[in-house]
């Protein structure tokens, strides 16, 4: 029997939002979007905002303890830290965000060049904490530069500017999609199929999934928190099925 996935086949992490000041005087992380996954925030402490660009236009959403906010693929989002903002982040499609589902709002010339994008997006695997922080901050600043261009384009051309960003993001991630399909099939699709089978068995008065009752604990990474797009990340490791 394989260990059960986290409920819903989602991924969770704890995020301490960056307090680095950006070009516009606000403190926070790198604006970005997800191409295939929805994302949710559960605010655990501090205060701040998430600034968004979606088909509804621009938005600013308050973040305080107890607030829950989520958004669908294609929504550009930027976390702003007013005071020690911390969140639990819930990501749809466990594994896809880590496999490159996110696209940062770099300037258009970077988005149109896969090699330039990879160079700008990838942080050094080694080095001191200060060196890696400087690289993450430089990445954030580049994303902010492109974000500024996006906002200006929205003022000038309206929703067409967001559509153009979506098209650039789709072209950028296109080479990764086959691997994503295998990852999704081994996790979310497989979980959905198990639930469908369980309901069929329950309708026949049979235990179904209950016959495999089990408990799984995630192994917390107690090392230094990683540098994410929006802040310092604490993650957990748990068993995942092999890719087909």
PDB file of N, CA, C and O in Angstrom, residues 40-71:
ATOM      1  N   UNK A  40      -3.611  29.398  -2.795  1.00  0.00           N
ATOM      2  CA  UNK A  40      -4.363  29.971  -1.690  1.00  0.00           C
ATOM      3  C   UNK A  40      -3.453  30.381  -0.556  1.00  0.00           C
ATOM      4  O   UNK A  40      -2.413  29.755  -0.322  1.00  0.00           O
ATOM      5  N   UNK A  41      -3.832  31.443   0.150  1.00  0.00           N
ATOM      6  CA  UNK A  41      -3.102  31.928   1.310  1.00  0.00           C
ATOM      7  C   UNK A  41      -3.990  31.812   2.552  1.00  0.00           C
ATOM      8  O   UNK A  41      -5.148  32.234   2.536  1.00  0.00           O
ATOM      9  N   UNK A  42      -3.417  31.284   3.623  1.00  0.00           N
ATOM     10  CA  UNK A  42      -4.035  31.333   4.947  1.00  0.00           C
ATOM     11  C   UNK A  42      -3.094  32.168   5.808  1.00  0.00           C
ATOM     12  O   UNK A  42      -1.957  31.749   6.081  1.00  0.00           O
ATOM     13  N   UNK A  43      -3.506  33.349   6.215  1.00  0.00           N
ATOM     14  CA  UNK A  43      -2.630  34.275   6.934  1.00  0.00           C
ATOM     15  C   UNK A  43      -2.553  33.837   8.398  1.00  0.00           C
ATOM     16  O   UNK A  43      -3.576  33.695   9.069  1.00  0.00           O
ATOM     17  N   UNK A  44      -1.328  33.639   8.885  1.00  0.00           N
ATOM     18  CA  UNK A  44      -1.137  33.179  10.260  1.00  0.00           C
ATOM     19  C   UNK A  44      -0.648  34.279  11.192  1.00  0.00           C
ATOM     20  O   UNK A  44      -0.908  34.222  12.395  1.00  0.00           O
ATOM     21  N   UNK A  45       0.060  35.279  10.679  1.00  0.00           N
ATOM     22  CA  UNK A  45       0.518  36.372  11.533  1.00  0.00           C
ATOM     23  C   UNK A  45       0.943  37.554  10.690  1.00  0.00           C
ATOM     24  O   UNK A  45       1.164  37.439   9.486  1.00  0.00           O
ATOM     25  N   UNK A  46       1.068  38.716  11.360  1.00  0.00           N
ATOM     26  CA  UNK A  46       1.499  39.924  10.681  1.00  0.00           C
ATOM     27  C   UNK A  46       0.382  40.554   9.861  1.00  0.00           C
ATOM     28  O   UNK A  46      -0.791  40.242  10.018  1.00  0.00           O
ATOM     29  N   UNK A  47       0.786  41.432   8.956  1.00  0.00           N
ATOM     30  CA  UNK A  47      -0.193  42.110   8.105  1.00  0.00           C
ATOM     31  C   UNK A  47       0.450  42.493   6.784  1.00  0.00           C
ATOM     32  O   UNK A  47       1.668  42.649   6.680  1.00  0.00           O
ATOM     33  N   UNK A  48      -0.380  42.638   5.783  1.00  0.00           N
ATOM     34  CA  UNK A  48       0.112  43.028   4.463  1.00  0.00           C
ATOM     35  C   UNK A  48      -1.006  43.006   3.456  1.00  0.00           C
ATOM     36  O   UNK A  48      -2.188  43.119   3.801  1.00  0.00           O
ATOM     37  N   UNK A  49      -0.639  42.845   2.200  1.00  0.00           N
ATOM     38  CA  UNK A  49      -1.596  42.836   1.101  1.00  0.00           C
ATOM     39  C   UNK A  49      -1.087  41.913   0.012  1.00  0.00           C
ATOM     40  O   UNK A  49       0.112  41.647  -0.072  1.00  0.00           O
ATOM     41  N   UNK A  50      -2.000  41.460  -0.829  1.00  0.00           N
ATOM     42  CA  UNK A  50      -1.604  40.851  -2.086  1.00  0.00           C
ATOM     43  C   UNK A  50      -2.209  41.715  -3.192  1.00  0.00           C
ATOM     44  O   UNK A  50      -3.405  41.994  -3.190  1.00  0.00           O
ATOM     45  N   UNK A  51      -1.331  42.185  -4.082  1.00  0.00           N
ATOM     46  CA  UNK A  51      -1.749  42.992  -5.220  1.00  0.00           C
ATOM     47  C   UNK A  51      -1.909  42.063  -6.421  1.00  0.00           C
ATOM     48  O   UNK A  51      -1.007  41.261  -6.704  1.00  0.00           O
ATOM     49  N   UNK A  52      -3.018  42.153  -7.108  1.00  0.00           N
ATOM     50  CA  UNK A  52      -3.304  41.233  -8.197  1.00  0.00           C
ATOM     51  C   UNK A  52      -3.653  41.965  -9.486  1.00  0.00           C
ATOM     52  O   UNK A  52      -4.116  43.101  -9.474  1.00  0.00           O
ATOM     53  N   UNK A  53      -3.410  41.256 -10.584  1.00  0.00           N
ATOM     54  CA  UNK A  53      -3.908  41.656 -11.900  1.00  0.00           C
ATOM     55  C   UNK A  53      -4.579  40.426 -12.488  1.00  0.00           C
ATOM     56  O   UNK A  53      -3.942  39.384 -12.673  1.00  0.00           O
ATOM     57  N   UNK A  54      -5.877  40.533 -12.759  1.00  0.00           N
ATOM     58  CA  UNK A  54      -6.643  39.420 -13.305  1.00  0.00           C
ATOM     59  C   UNK A  54      -7.554  39.951 -14.404  1.00  0.00           C
ATOM     60  O   UNK A  54      -7.475  41.126 -14.784  1.00  0.00           O
ATOM     61  N   UNK A  55      -8.428  39.092 -14.896  1.00  0.00           N
ATOM     62  CA  UNK A  55      -9.363  39.543 -15.926  1.00  0.00           C
ATOM     63  C   UNK A  55     -10.323  40.598 -15.384  1.00  0.00           C
ATOM     64  O   UNK A  55     -10.958  41.323 -16.166  1.00  0.00           O
ATOM     65  N   UNK A  56     -10.421  40.707 -14.043  1.00  0.00           N
ATOM     66  CA  UNK A  56     -11.266  41.746 -13.434  1.00  0.00           C
ATOM     67  C   UNK A  56     -10.518  43.065 -13.280  1.00  0.00           C
ATOM     68  O   UNK A  56     -11.094  44.050 -12.809  1.00  0.00           O
ATOM     69  N   UNK A  57      -9.239  43.094 -13.661  1.00  0.00           N
ATOM     70  CA  UNK A  57      -8.434  44.303 -13.515  1.00  0.00           C
ATOM     71  C   UNK A  57      -7.491  44.208 -12.327  1.00  0.00           C
ATOM     72  O   UNK A  57      -7.182  43.109 -11.844  1.00  0.00           O
ATOM     73  N   UNK A  58      -7.028  45.342 -11.847  1.00  0.00           N
ATOM     74  CA  UNK A  58      -6.111  45.382 -10.716  1.00  0.00           C
ATOM     75  C   UNK A  58      -6.877  45.324  -9.408  1.00  0.00           C
ATOM     76  O   UNK A  58      -7.995  45.822  -9.291  1.00  0.00           O
ATOM     77  N   UNK A  59      -6.261  44.688  -8.402  1.00  0.00           N
ATOM     78  CA  UNK A  59      -6.907  44.592  -7.104  1.00  0.00           C
ATOM     79  C   UNK A  59      -5.887  44.626  -5.988  1.00  0.00           C
ATOM     80  O   UNK A  59      -4.720  44.252  -6.174  1.00  0.00           O
ATOM     81  N   UNK A  60      -6.301  45.082  -4.811  1.00  0.00           N
ATOM     82  CA  UNK A  60      -5.488  45.054  -3.591  1.00  0.00           C
ATOM     83  C   UNK A  60      -6.326  44.378  -2.519  1.00  0.00           C
ATOM     84  O   UNK A  60      -7.451  44.803  -2.227  1.00  0.00           O
ATOM     85  N   UNK A  61      -5.786  43.309  -1.933  1.00  0.00           N
ATOM     86  CA  UNK A  61      -6.542  42.484  -1.010  1.00  0.00           C
ATOM     87  C   UNK A  61      -5.821  42.441   0.344  1.00  0.00           C
ATOM     88  O   UNK A  61      -4.648  42.067   0.425  1.00  0.00           O
ATOM     89  N   UNK A  62      -6.532  42.810   1.382  1.00  0.00           N
ATOM     90  CA  UNK A  62      -5.987  42.871   2.738  1.00  0.00           C
ATOM     91  C   UNK A  62      -5.583  41.475   3.210  1.00  0.00           C
ATOM     92  O   UNK A  62      -6.281  40.484   2.984  1.00  0.00           O
ATOM     93  N   UNK A  63      -4.466  41.397   3.915  1.00  0.00           N
ATOM     94  CA  UNK A  63      -4.005  40.145   4.515  1.00  0.00           C
ATOM     95  C   UNK A  63      -3.724  40.384   5.999  1.00  0.00           C
ATOM     96  O   UNK A  63      -2.812  41.120   6.362  1.00  0.00           O
ATOM     97  N   UNK A  64      -4.535  39.764   6.850  1.00  0.00           N
ATOM     98  CA  UNK A  64      -4.384  39.821   8.296  1.00  0.00           C
ATOM     99  C   UNK A  64      -4.653  38.427   8.843  1.00  0.00           C
ATOM    100  O   UNK A  64      -5.255  37.591   8.154  1.00  0.00           O
ATOM    101  N   UNK A  65      -4.211  38.137  10.080  1.00  0.00           N
ATOM    102  CA  UNK A  65      -4.419  36.792  10.626  1.00  0.00           C
ATOM    103  C   UNK A  65      -5.869  36.332  10.505  1.00  0.00           C
ATOM    104  O   UNK A  65      -6.801  37.062  10.841  1.00  0.00           O
ATOM    105  N   UNK A  66      -6.045  35.114   9.996  1.00  0.00           N
ATOM    106  CA  UNK A  66      -7.371  34.556   9.807  1.00  0.00           C
ATOM    107  C   UNK A  66      -7.948  34.760   8.421  1.00  0.00           C
ATOM    108  O   UNK A  66      -8.921  34.109   8.049  1.00  0.00           O
ATOM    109  N   UNK A  67      -7.340  35.665   7.627  1.00  0.00           N
ATOM    110  CA  UNK A  67      -7.826  35.893   6.264  1.00  0.00           C
ATOM    111  C   UNK A  67      -7.427  34.721   5.363  1.00  0.00           C
ATOM    112  O   UNK A  67      -6.337  34.155   5.495  1.00  0.00           O
ATOM    113  N   UNK A  68      -8.315  34.358   4.444  1.00  0.00           N
ATOM    114  CA  UNK A  68      -8.039  33.336   3.439  1.00  0.00           C
ATOM    115  C   UNK A  68      -8.347  33.934   2.067  1.00  0.00           C
ATOM    116  O   UNK A  68      -9.446  34.426   1.835  1.00  0.00           O
ATOM    117  N   UNK A  69      -7.351  33.901   1.181  1.00  0.00           N
ATOM    118  CA  UNK A  69      -7.494  34.459  -0.169  1.00  0.00           C
ATOM    119  C   UNK A  69      -6.935  33.434  -1.144  1.00  0.00           C
ATOM    120  O   UNK A  69      -5.902  32.815  -0.869  1.00  0.00           O
ATOM    121  N   UNK A  70      -7.602  33.239  -2.273  1.00  0.00           N
ATOM    122  CA  UNK A  70      -7.034  32.363  -3.288  1.00  0.00           C
ATOM    123  C   UNK A  70      -7.349  32.911  -4.673  1.00  0.00           C
ATOM    124  O   UNK A  70      -8.227  33.742  -4.836  1.00  0.00           O
ATOM    125  N   UNK A  71      -6.593  32.431  -5.661  1.00  0.00           N
ATOM    126  CA  UNK A  71      -6.746  32.960  -7.019  1.00  0.00           C
ATOM    127  C   UNK A  71      -6.378  31.883  -8.021  1.00  0.00           C
ATOM    128  O   UNK A  71      -5.635  30.942  -7.716  1.00  0.00           O
TER     129      UNK A  71
END
